[in-house]
PDB file of C-alpha atoms in Angstrom:
ATOM      1  CA  MET M   1     -54.399 117.014 -87.399  1.00 60.00           C
ATOM      2  CA  THR M   2     -52.297 114.399 -88.064  1.00 70.00           C
ATOM      3  CA  GLU M   3     -53.406 110.291 -88.900  1.00 85.00           C
ATOM      4  CA  ALA M   4     -54.666 108.904 -85.465  1.00 90.00           C
ATOM      5  CA  SER M   5     -51.812 106.410 -84.350  1.00 95.00           C
ATOM      6  CA  THR M   6     -53.287 103.504 -82.802  1.00 97.00           C
ATOM      7  CA  HIS M   7     -51.098 101.585 -79.751  1.00 98.00           C
ATOM      8  CA  THR M   8     -52.239  98.358 -77.377  1.00 98.00           C
ATOM      9  CA  LEU M   9     -51.503  98.689 -73.817  1.00 98.00           C
ATOM     10  CA  ASP M  10     -51.857  95.292 -71.327  1.00 98.00           C
ATOM     11  CA  VAL M  11     -53.276  96.227 -67.778  1.00 98.00           C
ATOM     12  CA  PRO M  12     -54.346  94.157 -65.303  1.00 97.00           C
ATOM     13  CA  GLY M  13     -57.123  91.786 -66.738  1.00 96.00           C
ATOM     14  CA  ALA M  14     -57.731  93.730 -69.941  1.00 97.00           C
ATOM     15  CA  THR M  15     -55.445  94.744 -73.256  1.00 98.00           C
ATOM     16  CA  LEU M  16     -56.415  98.506 -73.947  1.00 98.00           C
ATOM     17  CA  HIS M  17     -56.607 100.561 -77.256  1.00 98.00           C
ATOM     18  CA  TYR M  18     -55.763 104.212 -77.437  1.00 98.00           C
ATOM     19  CA  ASP M  19     -55.523 106.932 -80.434  1.00 98.00           C
ATOM     20  CA  VAL M  20     -52.827 109.674 -80.217  1.00 97.00           C
ATOM     21  CA  ARG M  21     -53.297 112.916 -82.586  1.00 96.00           C
ATOM     22  CA  GLU M  22     -50.458 114.264 -82.609  1.00 94.00           C
ATOM     23  CA  GLY M  23     -51.018 118.105 -82.448  1.00 93.00           C
ATOM     24  CA  THR M  24     -48.798 121.310 -83.938  1.00 88.00           C
ATOM     25  CA  ALA M  25     -48.427 122.843 -80.232  1.00 80.00           C
ATOM     26  CA  ALA M  26     -44.834 121.248 -78.610  1.00 79.00           C
ATOM     27  CA  ALA M  27     -45.899 123.348 -75.358  1.00 83.00           C
ATOM     28  CA  ALA M  28     -49.536 121.975 -74.795  1.00 91.00           C
ATOM     29  CA  PRO M  29     -50.499 119.813 -72.475  1.00 95.00           C
ATOM     30  CA  THR M  30     -51.836 116.425 -74.023  1.00 97.00           C
ATOM     31  CA  LEU M  31     -55.462 116.212 -74.041  1.00 98.00           C
ATOM     32  CA  LEU M  32     -56.834 113.225 -73.113  1.00 98.00           C
ATOM     33  CA  MET M  33     -60.723 112.853 -73.878  1.00 98.00           C
ATOM     34  CA  ILE M  34     -62.491 109.807 -72.140  1.00 98.00           C
ATOM     35  CA  GLY M  35     -65.983 108.065 -71.997  1.00 98.00           C
ATOM     36  CA  SER M  36     -67.386 105.254 -70.330  1.00 97.00           C
ATOM     37  CA  PRO M  37     -68.768 102.978 -71.887  1.00 95.00           C
ATOM     38  CA  MET M  38     -68.277 105.337 -75.172  1.00 96.00           C
ATOM     39  CA  ASP M  39     -65.580 104.272 -76.422  1.00 97.00           C
ATOM     40  CA  ALA M  40     -63.039 106.691 -78.598  1.00 97.00           C
ATOM     41  CA  THR M  41     -65.197 106.849 -81.664  1.00 96.00           C
ATOM     42  CA  GLY M  42     -67.554 109.037 -79.984  1.00 96.00           C
ATOM     43  CA  PHE M  43     -64.622 112.111 -79.893  1.00 97.00           C
ATOM     44  CA  THR M  44     -64.301 112.313 -83.319  1.00 96.00           C
ATOM     45  CA  SER M  45     -65.958 115.313 -83.908  1.00 96.00           C
ATOM     46  CA  LEU M  46     -64.456 116.927 -81.140  1.00 97.00           C
ATOM     47  CA  ALA M  47     -60.896 115.897 -81.238  1.00 97.00           C
ATOM     48  CA  ALA M  48     -60.961 117.220 -84.696  1.00 96.00           C
ATOM     49  CA  HIS M  49     -61.253 121.077 -82.937  1.00 97.00           C
ATOM     50  CA  PHE M  50     -57.889 120.792 -81.286  1.00 97.00           C
ATOM     51  CA  PRO M  51     -55.404 120.496 -84.014  1.00 95.00           C
ATOM     52  CA  ASP M  52     -53.183 122.598 -81.767  1.00 95.00           C
ATOM     53  CA  ARG M  53     -53.056 119.605 -79.019  1.00 96.00           C
ATOM     54  CA  THR M  54     -52.065 116.125 -78.854  1.00 97.00           C
ATOM     55  CA  VAL M  55     -55.310 114.092 -78.275  1.00 98.00           C
ATOM     56  CA  VAL M  56     -55.728 110.954 -76.612  1.00 98.00           C
ATOM     57  CA  THR M  57     -58.578 108.731 -76.838  1.00 98.00           C
ATOM     58  CA  VAL M  58     -59.209 105.909 -75.164  1.00 98.00           C
ATOM     59  CA  ASP M  59     -61.715 102.177 -75.451  1.00 98.00           C
ATOM     60  CA  PRO M  60     -62.540 101.576 -72.028  1.00 98.00           C
ATOM     61  CA  ARG M  61     -61.648  97.972 -71.043  1.00 97.00           C
ATOM     62  CA  GLY M  62     -64.607  95.747 -72.761  1.00 96.00           C
ATOM     63  CA  ALA M  63     -65.846  98.503 -74.538  1.00 96.00           C
ATOM     64  CA  GLY M  64     -64.660  99.091 -78.627  1.00 96.00           C
ATOM     65  CA  ARG M  65     -61.140  97.372 -79.083  1.00 97.00           C
ATOM     66  CA  SER M  66     -60.487  96.584 -75.733  1.00 98.00           C
ATOM     67  CA  THR M  67     -60.721  93.698 -74.459  1.00 96.00           C
ATOM     68  CA  ARG M  68     -61.084  91.777 -70.795  1.00 95.00           C
ATOM     69  CA  VAL M  69     -59.536  88.474 -70.158  1.00 94.00           C
ATOM     70  CA  GLU M  70     -62.204  87.047 -68.580  1.00 88.00           C
ATOM     71  CA  PRO M  71     -65.371  88.728 -70.122  1.00 81.00           C
ATOM     72  CA  GLY M  72     -68.295  89.205 -68.260  1.00 80.00           C
ATOM     73  CA  GLY M  73     -68.686  90.624 -64.676  1.00 88.00           C
ATOM     74  CA  GLU M  74     -68.778  94.151 -63.221  1.00 95.00           C
ATOM     75  CA  SER M  75     -65.883  96.527 -63.979  1.00 97.00           C
ATOM     76  CA  THR M  76     -65.379  98.827 -61.469  1.00 97.00           C
ATOM     77  CA  PRO M  77     -64.508 103.248 -61.475  1.00 98.00           C
ATOM     78  CA  GLU M  78     -61.133 102.196 -59.638  1.00 98.00           C
ATOM     79  CA  GLN M  79     -60.382  99.719 -62.482  1.00 98.00           C
ATOM     80  CA  HIS M  80     -61.280 102.119 -64.896  1.00 98.00           C
ATOM     81  CA  ALA M  81     -58.758 104.785 -63.140  1.00 98.00           C
ATOM     82  CA  ASP M  82     -56.126 102.582 -62.978  1.00 98.00           C
ATOM     83  CA  ASP M  83     -56.163 102.038 -66.357  1.00 98.00           C
ATOM     84  CA  LEU M  84     -56.014 105.473 -67.077  1.00 98.00           C
ATOM     85  CA  HIS M  85     -53.380 105.972 -64.914  1.00 98.00           C
ATOM     86  CA  ARG M  86     -51.625 103.473 -66.961  1.00 98.00           C
ATOM     87  CA  VAL M  87     -52.093 104.926 -69.956  1.00 98.00           C
ATOM     88  CA  ILE M  88     -50.658 108.668 -68.918  1.00 98.00           C
ATOM     89  CA  GLU M  89     -47.907 106.823 -67.919  1.00 98.00           C
ATOM     90  CA  ALA M  90     -47.348 105.124 -70.848  1.00 98.00           C
ATOM     91  CA  LEU M  91     -47.769 109.159 -72.492  1.00 97.00           C
ATOM     92  CA  GLY M  92     -44.861 110.119 -70.535  1.00 95.00           C
ATOM     93  CA  GLY M  93     -46.585 110.549 -67.071  1.00 94.00           C
ATOM     94  CA  GLY M  94     -47.856 113.980 -67.417  1.00 89.00           C
ATOM     95  CA  PRO M  95     -49.372 116.145 -66.128  1.00 97.00           C
ATOM     96  CA  VAL M  96     -52.503 115.562 -68.537  1.00 98.00           C
ATOM     97  CA  ASP M  97     -55.570 117.891 -69.274  1.00 98.00           C
ATOM     98  CA  ILE M  98     -59.143 115.610 -69.442  1.00 98.00           C
ATOM     99  CA  PHE M  99     -61.880 116.226 -70.647  1.00 98.00           C
ATOM    100  CA  ALA M 100     -64.158 113.142 -69.462  1.00 98.00           C
ATOM    101  CA  SER M 101     -67.947 112.338 -70.256  1.00 98.00           C
ATOM    102  CA  SER M 102     -70.395 110.708 -68.180  1.00 98.00           C
ATOM    103  CA  GLY M 103     -69.127 107.370 -66.624  1.00 98.00           C
ATOM    104  CA  GLY M 104     -65.830 108.713 -67.926  1.00 98.00           C
ATOM    105  CA  ALA M 105     -66.096 111.453 -65.786  1.00 98.00           C
ATOM    106  CA  ALA M 106     -67.373 109.644 -62.469  1.00 98.00           C
ATOM    107  CA  ASN M 107     -63.682 107.556 -63.470  1.00 98.00           C
ATOM    108  CA  ALA M 108     -61.226 110.287 -64.060  1.00 98.00           C
ATOM    109  CA  LEU M 109     -62.606 111.584 -60.645  1.00 98.00           C
ATOM    110  CA  VAL M 110     -61.045 108.568 -59.194  1.00 98.00           C
ATOM    111  CA  LEU M 111     -57.914 108.944 -60.835  1.00 98.00           C
ATOM    112  CA  VAL M 112     -57.712 112.433 -60.043  1.00 98.00           C
ATOM    113  CA  ALA M 113     -58.266 111.455 -56.325  1.00 98.00           C
ATOM    114  CA  ARG M 114     -55.426 108.797 -56.484  1.00 98.00           C
ATOM    115  CA  HIS M 115     -53.345 110.104 -58.832  1.00 98.00           C
ATOM    116  CA  PRO M 116     -53.755 114.129 -59.111  1.00 98.00           C
ATOM    117  CA  GLU M 117     -50.049 114.620 -59.770  1.00 98.00           C
ATOM    118  CA  GLN M 118     -50.921 113.186 -63.334  1.00 98.00           C
ATOM    119  CA  VAL M 119     -53.640 115.889 -63.860  1.00 98.00           C
ATOM    120  CA  ARG M 120     -53.195 119.434 -64.718  1.00 98.00           C
ATOM    121  CA  LEU M 121     -57.025 119.733 -65.347  1.00 98.00           C
ATOM    122  CA  LEU M 122     -60.113 117.871 -65.220  1.00 98.00           C
ATOM    123  CA  VAL M 123     -63.179 118.898 -67.087  1.00 98.00           C
ATOM    124  CA  ALA M 124     -65.912 116.294 -65.833  1.00 98.00           C
ATOM    125  CA  HIS M 125     -68.746 116.674 -68.089  1.00 98.00           C
ATOM    126  CA  GLU M 126     -72.196 115.456 -66.576  1.00 98.00           C
ATOM    127  CA  PRO M 127     -70.644 112.591 -64.126  1.00 98.00           C
ATOM    128  CA  PRO M 128     -73.831 110.319 -63.423  1.00 98.00           C
ATOM    129  CA  ALA M 129     -72.359 110.523 -59.469  1.00 98.00           C
ATOM    130  CA  ALA M 130     -76.461 109.587 -58.051  1.00 98.00           C
ATOM    131  CA  GLN M 131     -74.781 108.888 -54.510  1.00 97.00           C
ATOM    132  CA  VAL M 132     -74.530 112.525 -54.134  1.00 98.00           C
ATOM    133  CA  LEU M 133     -77.724 113.489 -55.181  1.00 98.00           C
ATOM    134  CA  PRO M 134     -80.921 114.608 -52.362  1.00 97.00           C
ATOM    135  CA  ASP M 135     -82.991 111.793 -53.773  1.00 98.00           C
ATOM    136  CA  ARG M 136     -80.291 109.342 -53.695  1.00 98.00           C
ATOM    137  CA  GLU M 137     -81.958 106.551 -52.397  1.00 98.00           C
ATOM    138  CA  PRO M 138     -84.796 106.594 -55.418  1.00 98.00           C
ATOM    139  CA  ALA M 139     -82.351 107.148 -57.365  1.00 98.00           C
ATOM    140  CA  LEU M 140     -80.194 104.532 -57.028  1.00 98.00           C
ATOM    141  CA  ALA M 141     -83.072 101.950 -56.662  1.00 98.00           C
ATOM    142  CA  ALA M 142     -84.221 103.056 -59.902  1.00 98.00           C
ATOM    143  CA  ILE M 143     -80.748 102.378 -61.938  1.00 98.00           C
ATOM    144  CA  ALA M 144     -80.642  99.009 -60.011  1.00 98.00           C
ATOM    145  CA  ASP M 145     -84.082  98.447 -61.741  1.00 98.00           C
ATOM    146  CA  VAL M 146     -82.855  99.403 -65.199  1.00 98.00           C
ATOM    147  CA  ARG M 147     -80.371  96.782 -64.474  1.00 98.00           C
ATOM    148  CA  ARG M 148     -82.652  94.154 -63.045  1.00 97.00           C
ATOM    149  CA  ALA M 149     -84.811  94.557 -66.500  1.00 97.00           C
ATOM    150  CA  TYR M 150     -81.939  94.115 -68.557  1.00 97.00           C
ATOM    151  CA  GLU M 151     -81.176  91.293 -66.720  1.00 97.00           C
ATOM    152  CA  GLN M 152     -84.871  89.424 -66.662  1.00 97.00           C
ATOM    153  CA  ASP M 153     -85.625  90.559 -70.137  1.00 97.00           C
ATOM    154  CA  GLY M 154     -82.874  91.536 -72.032  1.00 97.00           C
ATOM    155  CA  PHE M 155     -81.623  94.588 -74.216  1.00 97.00           C
ATOM    156  CA  GLY M 156     -84.533  96.568 -75.450  1.00 97.00           C
ATOM    157  CA  ALA M 157     -86.732  96.423 -71.838  1.00 97.00           C
ATOM    158  CA  GLY M 158     -83.662  97.415 -69.905  1.00 98.00           C
ATOM    159  CA  MET M 159     -82.473 100.372 -72.679  1.00 97.00           C
ATOM    160  CA  ALA M 160     -86.612 101.774 -72.569  1.00 98.00           C
ATOM    161  CA  ARG M 161     -85.978 101.737 -68.838  1.00 98.00           C
ATOM    162  CA  PHE M 162     -82.572 103.235 -69.048  1.00 98.00           C
ATOM    163  CA  MET M 163     -83.611 105.999 -71.553  1.00 97.00           C
ATOM    164  CA  ALA M 164     -87.145 107.160 -69.580  1.00 97.00           C
ATOM    165  CA  LEU M 165     -84.702 107.497 -66.556  1.00 98.00           C
ATOM    166  CA  SER M 166     -82.029 109.409 -67.338  1.00 97.00           C
ATOM    167  CA  GLY M 167     -84.678 112.011 -69.523  1.00 97.00           C
ATOM    168  CA  PHE M 168     -86.907 112.298 -66.568  1.00 97.00           C
ATOM    169  CA  ARG M 169     -86.141 115.965 -65.018  1.00 98.00           C
ATOM    170  CA  GLY M 170     -86.643 116.453 -61.521  1.00 98.00           C
ATOM    171  CA  GLU M 171     -85.806 114.787 -58.097  1.00 98.00           C
ATOM    172  CA  ILE M 172     -86.440 110.261 -58.402  1.00 98.00           C
ATOM    173  CA  PRO M 173     -90.392 109.933 -56.876  1.00 98.00           C
ATOM    174  CA  ALA M 174     -89.970 107.260 -54.171  1.00 97.00           C
ATOM    175  CA  ASP M 175     -93.366 105.375 -56.338  1.00 97.00           C
ATOM    176  CA  TYR M 176     -90.809 105.560 -59.709  1.00 97.00           C
ATOM    177  CA  THR M 177     -90.119 101.948 -59.786  1.00 96.00           C
ATOM    178  CA  GLY M 178     -93.433 100.984 -59.176  1.00 95.00           C
ATOM    179  CA  ARG M 179     -94.686 102.348 -62.297  1.00 95.00           C
ATOM    180  CA  PRO M 180     -95.973 100.853 -65.624  1.00 95.00           C
ATOM    181  CA  ALA M 181     -92.717 100.109 -67.747  1.00 94.00           C
ATOM    182  CA  PRO M 182     -92.118 101.576 -70.332  1.00 96.00           C
ATOM    183  CA  ASP M 183     -92.674 100.147 -74.071  1.00 96.00           C
ATOM    184  CA  PRO M 184     -89.196  99.598 -75.938  1.00 97.00           C
ATOM    185  CA  ALA M 185     -90.955  99.883 -79.079  1.00 97.00           C
ATOM    186  CA  ALA M 186     -92.269 103.244 -78.580  1.00 95.00           C
ATOM    187  CA  PHE M 187     -88.126 103.851 -78.397  1.00 94.00           C
ATOM    188  CA  GLY M 188     -87.684 102.290 -81.288  1.00 94.00           C
ATOM    189  CA  LEU M 189     -86.069  99.357 -79.659  1.00 96.00           C
ATOM    190  CA  PRO M 190     -86.326  95.335 -79.972  1.00 96.00           C
ATOM    191  CA  THR M 191     -89.149  93.983 -77.535  1.00 95.00           C
ATOM    192  CA  ASP M 192     -87.797  90.414 -78.314  1.00 96.00           C
ATOM    193  CA  ASP M 193     -84.975  89.223 -76.104  1.00 96.00           C
ATOM    194  CA  ASP M 194     -81.932  87.619 -77.951  1.00 95.00           C
ATOM    195  CA  GLY M 195     -80.762  85.880 -74.610  1.00 95.00           C
ATOM    196  CA  SER M 196     -77.645  88.193 -74.735  1.00 94.00           C
ATOM    197  CA  ARG M 197     -76.157  89.639 -71.641  1.00 95.00           C
ATOM    198  CA  ASP M 198     -73.486  91.021 -72.350  1.00 93.00           C
ATOM    199  CA  ASP M 199     -73.800  95.034 -72.745  1.00 95.00           C
ATOM    200  CA  VAL M 200     -70.874  97.216 -71.877  1.00 96.00           C
ATOM    201  CA  MET M 201     -73.246  99.469 -69.511  1.00 97.00           C
ATOM    202  CA  PHE M 202     -75.427  97.151 -68.719  1.00 97.00           C
ATOM    203  CA  ARG M 203     -73.415  94.605 -67.559  1.00 95.00           C
ATOM    204  CA  GLN M 204     -70.290  96.112 -66.966  1.00 96.00           C
ATOM    205  CA  ASN M 205     -70.396  99.690 -65.734  1.00 97.00           C
ATOM    206  CA  LEU M 206     -74.039 100.557 -64.847  1.00 98.00           C
ATOM    207  CA  VAL M 207     -74.539 100.363 -61.686  1.00 98.00           C
ATOM    208  CA  THR M 208     -70.640 100.283 -60.386  1.00 98.00           C
ATOM    209  CA  CYS M 209     -70.390 103.881 -61.665  1.00 98.00           C
ATOM    210  CA  THR M 210     -73.640 105.494 -60.561  1.00 98.00           C
ATOM    211  CA  HIS M 211     -73.557 103.751 -57.048  1.00 98.00           C
ATOM    212  CA  HIS M 212     -69.639 104.782 -56.344  1.00 98.00           C
ATOM    213  CA  GLU M 213     -68.582 106.784 -53.511  1.00 98.00           C
ATOM    214  CA  HIS M 214     -66.289 109.816 -54.649  1.00 98.00           C
ATOM    215  CA  ASP M 215     -63.336 110.577 -52.345  1.00 98.00           C
ATOM    216  CA  PHE M 216     -64.490 114.599 -52.157  1.00 98.00           C
ATOM    217  CA  GLU M 217     -61.771 115.098 -49.328  1.00 98.00           C
ATOM    218  CA  ALA M 218     -58.969 113.674 -51.352  1.00 98.00           C
ATOM    219  CA  LEU M 219     -60.823 115.610 -54.771  1.00 98.00           C
ATOM    220  CA  ARG M 220     -60.961 119.316 -52.763  1.00 98.00           C
ATOM    221  CA  ALA M 221     -57.298 118.624 -51.359  1.00 98.00           C
ATOM    222  CA  ALA M 222     -55.799 117.869 -55.009  1.00 98.00           C
ATOM    223  CA  SER M 223     -53.409 120.008 -56.942  1.00 98.00           C
ATOM    224  CA  THR M 224     -55.440 119.321 -60.320  1.00 98.00           C
ATOM    225  CA  ARG M 225     -57.786 121.855 -61.009  1.00 98.00           C
ATOM    226  CA  ILE M 226     -61.096 119.985 -61.308  1.00 98.00           C
ATOM    227  CA  VAL M 227     -64.157 121.440 -63.642  1.00 98.00           C
ATOM    228  CA  VAL M 228     -67.484 120.175 -64.123  1.00 98.00           C
ATOM    229  CA  GLY M 229     -69.602 120.814 -66.648  1.00 98.00           C
ATOM    230  CA  VAL M 230     -73.351 120.404 -67.516  1.00 98.00           C
ATOM    231  CA  GLY M 231     -75.688 120.772 -70.278  1.00 98.00           C
ATOM    232  CA  ALA M 232     -77.734 123.564 -71.585  1.00 98.00           C
ATOM    233  CA  GLU M 233     -80.527 121.211 -72.740  1.00 98.00           C
ATOM    234  CA  SER M 234     -80.386 118.579 -70.225  1.00 98.00           C
ATOM    235  CA  GLU M 235     -81.009 120.899 -66.831  1.00 98.00           C
ATOM    236  CA  GLY M 236     -83.226 118.542 -64.540  1.00 98.00           C
ATOM    237  CA  GLU M 237     -82.064 115.370 -65.941  1.00 98.00           C
ATOM    238  CA  MET M 238     -80.195 113.096 -63.482  1.00 98.00           C
ATOM    239  CA  ALA M 239     -76.519 113.863 -65.263  1.00 98.00           C
ATOM    240  CA  HIS M 240     -77.081 117.052 -64.805  1.00 98.00           C
ATOM    241  CA  ARG M 241     -78.249 117.300 -60.979  1.00 98.00           C
ATOM    242  CA  SER M 242     -75.261 114.820 -60.523  1.00 98.00           C
ATOM    243  CA  GLY M 243     -73.006 117.241 -61.946  1.00 98.00           C
ATOM    244  CA  LEU M 244     -74.423 120.053 -59.961  1.00 98.00           C
ATOM    245  CA  ALA M 245     -73.908 118.396 -56.847  1.00 98.00           C
ATOM    246  CA  VAL M 246     -70.165 117.125 -57.569  1.00 98.00           C
ATOM    247  CA  ALA M 247     -69.428 120.816 -58.491  1.00 98.00           C
ATOM    248  CA  ASP M 248     -71.374 121.842 -55.051  1.00 98.00           C
ATOM    249  CA  ARG M 249     -69.663 119.091 -53.381  1.00 98.00           C
ATOM    250  CA  LEU M 250     -66.087 120.474 -54.339  1.00 98.00           C
ATOM    251  CA  GLY M 251     -66.980 124.136 -53.945  1.00 98.00           C
ATOM    252  CA  THR M 252     -67.394 125.075 -57.027  1.00 98.00           C
ATOM    253  CA  LYS M 253     -69.820 126.149 -59.517  1.00 97.00           C
ATOM    254  CA  ALA M 254     -70.307 124.058 -62.477  1.00 98.00           C
ATOM    255  CA  VAL M 255     -69.811 125.361 -66.198  1.00 98.00           C
ATOM    256  CA  VAL M 256     -72.708 125.137 -68.851  1.00 98.00           C
ATOM    257  CA  PHE M 257     -71.693 123.586 -71.923  1.00 98.00           C
ATOM    258  CA  PRO M 258     -74.204 124.030 -75.211  1.00 98.00           C
ATOM    259  CA  SER M 259     -76.567 121.245 -75.616  1.00 97.00           C
ATOM    260  CA  HIS M 260     -76.872 117.961 -74.046  1.00 97.00           C
ATOM    261  CA  HIS M 261     -75.381 115.311 -72.619  1.00 97.00           C
ATOM    262  CA  GLY M 262     -73.775 114.121 -75.477  1.00 96.00           C
ATOM    263  CA  GLY M 263     -73.025 117.885 -76.918  1.00 96.00           C
ATOM    264  CA  PHE M 264     -69.888 117.142 -77.714  1.00 97.00           C
ATOM    265  CA  LEU M 265     -71.333 114.367 -80.413  1.00 96.00           C
ATOM    266  CA  GLY M 266     -71.414 114.915 -84.114  1.00 94.00           C
ATOM    267  CA  GLY M 267     -73.734 112.241 -85.134  1.00 86.00           C
ATOM    268  CA  GLU M 268     -71.088 109.395 -84.518  1.00 87.00           C
ATOM    269  CA  PHE M 269     -74.091 107.571 -82.907  1.00 83.00           C
ATOM    270  CA  GLY M 270     -76.888 109.043 -84.475  1.00 81.00           C
ATOM    271  CA  TRP M 271     -77.496 111.176 -82.038  1.00 84.00           C
ATOM    272  CA  ALA M 272     -76.172 115.055 -82.697  1.00 90.00           C
ATOM    273  CA  GLY M 273     -74.523 117.742 -80.107  1.00 95.00           C
ATOM    274  CA  GLU M 274     -73.613 121.123 -81.152  1.00 97.00           C
ATOM    275  CA  PRO M 275     -69.967 120.220 -81.063  1.00 97.00           C
ATOM    276  CA  ASP M 276     -68.490 123.149 -82.918  1.00 97.00           C
ATOM    277  CA  ALA M 277     -70.126 125.290 -80.332  1.00 98.00           C
ATOM    278  CA  PHE M 278     -69.340 122.522 -77.554  1.00 98.00           C
ATOM    279  CA  ALA M 279     -65.697 122.840 -78.282  1.00 98.00           C
ATOM    280  CA  VAL M 280     -65.588 126.701 -78.148  1.00 98.00           C
ATOM    281  CA  THR M 281     -66.747 126.373 -74.324  1.00 98.00           C
ATOM    282  CA  LEU M 282     -64.170 123.233 -73.794  1.00 98.00           C
ATOM    283  CA  ARG M 283     -61.691 125.586 -74.916  1.00 97.00           C
ATOM    284  CA  GLN M 284     -62.117 128.521 -73.141  1.00 97.00           C
ATOM    285  CA  THR M 285     -62.108 126.458 -70.255  1.00 97.00           C
ATOM    286  CA  LEU M 286     -58.986 124.619 -70.876  1.00 95.00           C
ATOM    287  CA  ASP M 287     -57.185 127.917 -71.290  1.00 92.00           C
ATOM    288  CA  GLU M 288     -58.083 129.530 -68.595  1.00 86.00           C
ATOM    289  CA  ASP M 289     -55.250 128.817 -66.487  1.00 65.00           C
ATOM    290  CA  ARG M 290     -52.169 128.634 -69.128  1.00 60.00           C
TER     291      ARG M 290
END
């Protein structure tokens, strides 16, 4: 795979940075890899498995190198989807293939609902679409409680609640938010509040992403083939259950990918998955319609 070239794109309210790695197979669709709030660096290991494809990775607005005109406040899935729409236009208009992870998968679903002509195939890996869960009310309340802990007590408190919630297996009990708060120190997190409230996940994306109501009628009618992926090791966790629920609403069956929610990671953030095996499953999925 060639060395990545970095590009910038001014969009309403932000300046995006994205990287292009030129592939060797000119006929293959460009493969866009996106996350949220994770930036492009999280796809370093996975991208290396696709030297034949032109791979584009993006820092979403407010993350990594991509800046917002007015820092602070929330970003919506609609804004992120419009950003992706403009990146694809800058790449030539598509149609592209997309591998999207977590919040990036939620944003990509919005993109497909609005611009299906730009996407040939979307692989949406564990979109945290809590609105479609059977236990949506306690799940949404628990997510709001994570945000509240962050706003009141800072990063360590918020992240401890987030980690406990994201790792919880099974439906969220009605009394979940009334349970004792997890100790940040037990997760190796800071216990002191440094006063900052600008975290890209907690401040900008957590609530808008998970609370978004997706347009399943538009998604089912889209020309785009949508494949929902879930992790083999994350069964029962909220993102895995959300993925299954999204697939059910689309009338499809989810594809099981190796490892966990970040199974494609090669240790970029100290949380390694199984990128080699993950890439095999992704390639099989991408090639099914070619």
